[in-house]
Short mmCIF file of C-alpha atoms and ligand atoms in Angstrom, two decimals:
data_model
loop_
_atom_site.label_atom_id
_atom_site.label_comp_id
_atom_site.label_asym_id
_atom_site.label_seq_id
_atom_site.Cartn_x
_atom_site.Cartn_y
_atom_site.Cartn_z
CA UNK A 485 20.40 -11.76 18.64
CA UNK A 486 17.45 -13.54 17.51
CA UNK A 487 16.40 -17.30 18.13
CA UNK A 488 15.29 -19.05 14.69
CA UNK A 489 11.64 -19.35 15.84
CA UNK A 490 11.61 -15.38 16.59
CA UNK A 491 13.50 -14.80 12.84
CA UNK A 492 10.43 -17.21 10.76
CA UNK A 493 7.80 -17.40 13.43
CA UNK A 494 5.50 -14.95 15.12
CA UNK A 495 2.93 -12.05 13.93
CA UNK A 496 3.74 -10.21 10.36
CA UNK A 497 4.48 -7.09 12.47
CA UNK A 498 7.01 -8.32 14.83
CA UNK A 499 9.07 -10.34 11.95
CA UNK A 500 8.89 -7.18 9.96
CA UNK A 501 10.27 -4.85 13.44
CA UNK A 502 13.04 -7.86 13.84
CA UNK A 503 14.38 -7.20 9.85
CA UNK A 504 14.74 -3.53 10.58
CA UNK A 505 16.69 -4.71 13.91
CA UNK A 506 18.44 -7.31 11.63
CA UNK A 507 19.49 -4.24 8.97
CA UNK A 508 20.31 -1.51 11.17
CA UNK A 509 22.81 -4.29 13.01
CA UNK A 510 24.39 -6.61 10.09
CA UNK A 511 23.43 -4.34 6.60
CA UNK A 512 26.52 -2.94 5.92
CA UNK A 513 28.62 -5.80 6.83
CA UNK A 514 26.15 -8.17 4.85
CA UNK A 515 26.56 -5.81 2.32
CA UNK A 516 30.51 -6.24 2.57
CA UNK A 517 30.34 -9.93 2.40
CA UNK A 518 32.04 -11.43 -1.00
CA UNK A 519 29.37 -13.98 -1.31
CA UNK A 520 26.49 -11.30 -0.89
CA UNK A 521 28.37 -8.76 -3.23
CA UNK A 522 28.10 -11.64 -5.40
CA UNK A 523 25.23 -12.75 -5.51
CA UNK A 524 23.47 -9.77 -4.77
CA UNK A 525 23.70 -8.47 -8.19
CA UNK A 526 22.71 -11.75 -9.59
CA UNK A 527 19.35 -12.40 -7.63
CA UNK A 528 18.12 -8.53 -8.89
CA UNK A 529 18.94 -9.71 -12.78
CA UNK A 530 16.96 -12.62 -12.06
CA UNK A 531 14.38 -10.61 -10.08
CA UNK A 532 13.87 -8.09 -13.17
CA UNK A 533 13.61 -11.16 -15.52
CA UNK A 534 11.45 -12.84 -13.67
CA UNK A 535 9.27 -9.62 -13.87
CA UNK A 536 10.13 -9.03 -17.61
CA UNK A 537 8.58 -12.45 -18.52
CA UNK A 538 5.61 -11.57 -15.88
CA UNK A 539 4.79 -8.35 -17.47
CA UNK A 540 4.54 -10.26 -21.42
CA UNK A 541 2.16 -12.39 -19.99
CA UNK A 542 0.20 -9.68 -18.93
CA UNK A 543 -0.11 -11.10 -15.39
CA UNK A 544 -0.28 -7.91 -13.67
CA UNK A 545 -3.32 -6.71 -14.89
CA UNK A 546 -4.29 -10.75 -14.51
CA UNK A 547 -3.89 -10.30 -10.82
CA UNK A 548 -5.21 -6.84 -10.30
CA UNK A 549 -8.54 -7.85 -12.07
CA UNK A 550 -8.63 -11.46 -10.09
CA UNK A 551 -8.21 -9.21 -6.42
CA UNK A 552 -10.92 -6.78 -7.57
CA UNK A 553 -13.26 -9.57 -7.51
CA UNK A 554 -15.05 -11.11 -4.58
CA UNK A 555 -13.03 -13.74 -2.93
CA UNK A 556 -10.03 -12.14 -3.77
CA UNK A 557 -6.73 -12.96 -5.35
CA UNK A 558 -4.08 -14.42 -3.83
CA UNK A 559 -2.34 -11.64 -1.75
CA UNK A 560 -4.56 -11.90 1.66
CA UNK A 561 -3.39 -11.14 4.56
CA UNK A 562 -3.10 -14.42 5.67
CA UNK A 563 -0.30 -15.00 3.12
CA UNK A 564 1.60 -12.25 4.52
CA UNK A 565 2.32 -14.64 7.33
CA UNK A 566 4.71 -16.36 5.32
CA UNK A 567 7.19 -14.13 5.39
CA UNK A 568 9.72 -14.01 7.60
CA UNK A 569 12.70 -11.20 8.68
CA UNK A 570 15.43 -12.91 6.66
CA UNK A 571 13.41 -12.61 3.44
CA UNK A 572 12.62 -9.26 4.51
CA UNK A 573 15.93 -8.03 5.38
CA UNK A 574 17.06 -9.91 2.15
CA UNK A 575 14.72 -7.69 0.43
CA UNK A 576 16.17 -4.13 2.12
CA UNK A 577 19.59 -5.43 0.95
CA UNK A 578 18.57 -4.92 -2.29
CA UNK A 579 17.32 -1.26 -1.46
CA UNK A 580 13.30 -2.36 -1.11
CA UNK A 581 11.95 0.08 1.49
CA UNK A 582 10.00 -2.51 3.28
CA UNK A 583 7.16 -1.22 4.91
CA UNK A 584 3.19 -2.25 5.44
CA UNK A 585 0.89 -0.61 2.63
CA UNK A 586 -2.34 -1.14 4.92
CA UNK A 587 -4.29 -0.39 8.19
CA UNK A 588 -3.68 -3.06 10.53
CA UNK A 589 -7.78 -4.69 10.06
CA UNK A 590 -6.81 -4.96 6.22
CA UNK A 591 -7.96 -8.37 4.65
CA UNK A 592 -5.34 -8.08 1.87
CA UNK A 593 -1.33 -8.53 2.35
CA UNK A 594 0.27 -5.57 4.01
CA UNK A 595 3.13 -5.72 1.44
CA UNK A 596 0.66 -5.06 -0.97
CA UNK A 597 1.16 -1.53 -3.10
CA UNK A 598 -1.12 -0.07 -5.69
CA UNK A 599 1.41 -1.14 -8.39
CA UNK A 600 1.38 -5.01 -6.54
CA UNK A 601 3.53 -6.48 -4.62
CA UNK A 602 6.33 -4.07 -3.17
CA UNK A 603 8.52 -6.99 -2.26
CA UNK A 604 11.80 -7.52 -4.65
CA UNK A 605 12.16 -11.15 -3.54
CA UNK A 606 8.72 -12.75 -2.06
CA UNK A 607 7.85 -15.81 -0.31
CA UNK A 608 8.38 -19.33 -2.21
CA UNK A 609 3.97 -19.44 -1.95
CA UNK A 610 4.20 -16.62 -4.01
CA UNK A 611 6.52 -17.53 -7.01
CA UNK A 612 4.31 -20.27 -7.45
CA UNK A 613 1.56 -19.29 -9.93
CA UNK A 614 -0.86 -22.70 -10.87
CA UNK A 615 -3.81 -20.66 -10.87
CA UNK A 616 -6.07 -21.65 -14.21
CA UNK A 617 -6.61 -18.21 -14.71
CA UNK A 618 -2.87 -18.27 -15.81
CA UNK A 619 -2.44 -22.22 -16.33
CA UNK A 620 -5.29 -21.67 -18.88
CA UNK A 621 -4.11 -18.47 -20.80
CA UNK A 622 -0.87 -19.39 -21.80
CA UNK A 623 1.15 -22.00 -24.16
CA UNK A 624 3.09 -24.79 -22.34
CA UNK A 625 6.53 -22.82 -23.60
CA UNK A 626 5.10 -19.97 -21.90
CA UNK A 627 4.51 -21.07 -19.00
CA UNK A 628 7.32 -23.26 -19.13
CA UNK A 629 9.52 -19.63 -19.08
CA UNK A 630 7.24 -18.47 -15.95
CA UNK A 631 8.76 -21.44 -14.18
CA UNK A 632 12.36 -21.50 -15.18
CA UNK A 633 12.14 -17.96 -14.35
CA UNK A 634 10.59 -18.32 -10.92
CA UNK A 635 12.96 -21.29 -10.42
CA UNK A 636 16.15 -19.05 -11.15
CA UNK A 637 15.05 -16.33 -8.61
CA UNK A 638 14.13 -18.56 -5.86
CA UNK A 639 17.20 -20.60 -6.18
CA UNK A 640 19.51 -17.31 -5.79
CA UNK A 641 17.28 -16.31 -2.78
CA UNK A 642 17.46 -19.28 -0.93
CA UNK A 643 21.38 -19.30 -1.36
CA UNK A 644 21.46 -15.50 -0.26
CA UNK A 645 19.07 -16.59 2.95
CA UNK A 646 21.43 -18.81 4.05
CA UNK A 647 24.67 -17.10 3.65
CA UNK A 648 22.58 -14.01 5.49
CA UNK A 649 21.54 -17.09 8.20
CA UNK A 650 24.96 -18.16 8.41
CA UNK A 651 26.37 -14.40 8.99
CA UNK A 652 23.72 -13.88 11.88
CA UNK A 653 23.57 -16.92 13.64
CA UNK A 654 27.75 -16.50 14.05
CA UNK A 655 27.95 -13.04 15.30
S1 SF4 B 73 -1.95 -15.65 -9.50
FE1 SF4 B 73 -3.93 -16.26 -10.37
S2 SF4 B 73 -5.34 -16.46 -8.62
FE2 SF4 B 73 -3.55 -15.27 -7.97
S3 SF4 B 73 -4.18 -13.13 -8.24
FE3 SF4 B 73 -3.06 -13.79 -10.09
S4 SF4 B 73 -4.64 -14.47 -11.48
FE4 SF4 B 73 -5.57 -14.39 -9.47
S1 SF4 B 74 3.15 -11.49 -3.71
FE1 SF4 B 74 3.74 -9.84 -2.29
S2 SF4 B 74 1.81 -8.74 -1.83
FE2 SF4 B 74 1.28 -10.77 -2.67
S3 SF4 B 74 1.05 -12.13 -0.88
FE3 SF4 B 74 3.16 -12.33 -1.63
S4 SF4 B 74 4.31 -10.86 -0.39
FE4 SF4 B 74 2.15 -10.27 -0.21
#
């Protein structure tokens, strides 16, 4: 259906048309797989803990105060490019409505809400949080958590992603 450079390559708007292709043609029998009815389940428990242990640190309102001021945080439009329609379709399995948040001429990430990020499962540049504002604001066991955390969800994703791959790239 689609080559591999057409599924991870191209503009934000065409790998975002190519996951709705992706759903309306494999979703339900994704959805039927064992491995994904599996693992499905698993990646959103990891997803909510990873946003459990987010929310103590208090890195929401971290963020939303770093991308009110100039220069921005980290969700620009640029890093919007690295997603790609597995992820995406990955992240309408698990019931995200995935849709741009912004006009086209936007500097910021188009999967960018006014509650942050409106992605379930994100791109691995965006589970990884070094920033100092965070690096310096926490204790090592702290952030120590952040990472396993992180670790866990990207982990189950990638395994997903490639059972998803698989299923595709066969049919
Ligand atoms: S991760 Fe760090 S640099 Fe990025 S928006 Fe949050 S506080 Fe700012
Ligand atoms: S965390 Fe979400 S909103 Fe921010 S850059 Fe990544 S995908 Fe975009």
């Amino acid at each position: 259906m689609f080559t591999i450079n057409e599924l991870y390559f191209g503009r934000v708007e065409q790998k975002l048309s190519r996951a709705h292709q992706l759903h309306a043609h494999f979703g339900q029998k994704l959805l039927a797989l064992p491995a994904v009815k599996e693992k499905l389940p698993q990646l959103e428990t990891l997803s909510h803990a990873l946003q459990r242990q987010m929310a103590a640190m208090s890195m929401f309102s971290l963020c939303r105060a770093c991308g009110e001021k100039a220069g921005g945080g980290c969700c620009s439009a640029y890093m919007a490019n690295e997603t790609d329609a597995v992820l995406l379709l990955l992240n309408m399995l698990l019931g995200v409505t995935v849709a741009s948040q912004r006009r086209d001429d936007s500097c910021e990430c188009c999967y960018l809400g006014l509650q942050g990020c409106t992605l379930r499962v994100k791109p691995i540049f965006c589970l990884n949080y070094n920033c100092r504002h965070i690096l310096t604001g926490n204790e090592a066991s702290v952030l120590q958590n952040l990472e396993t955390a992180a670790s866990a969800v990207l982990r189950a994703q990638t395994a997903l992603e490639e059972i998803i791959l698989g299923h595709i790239r066969s049919a």
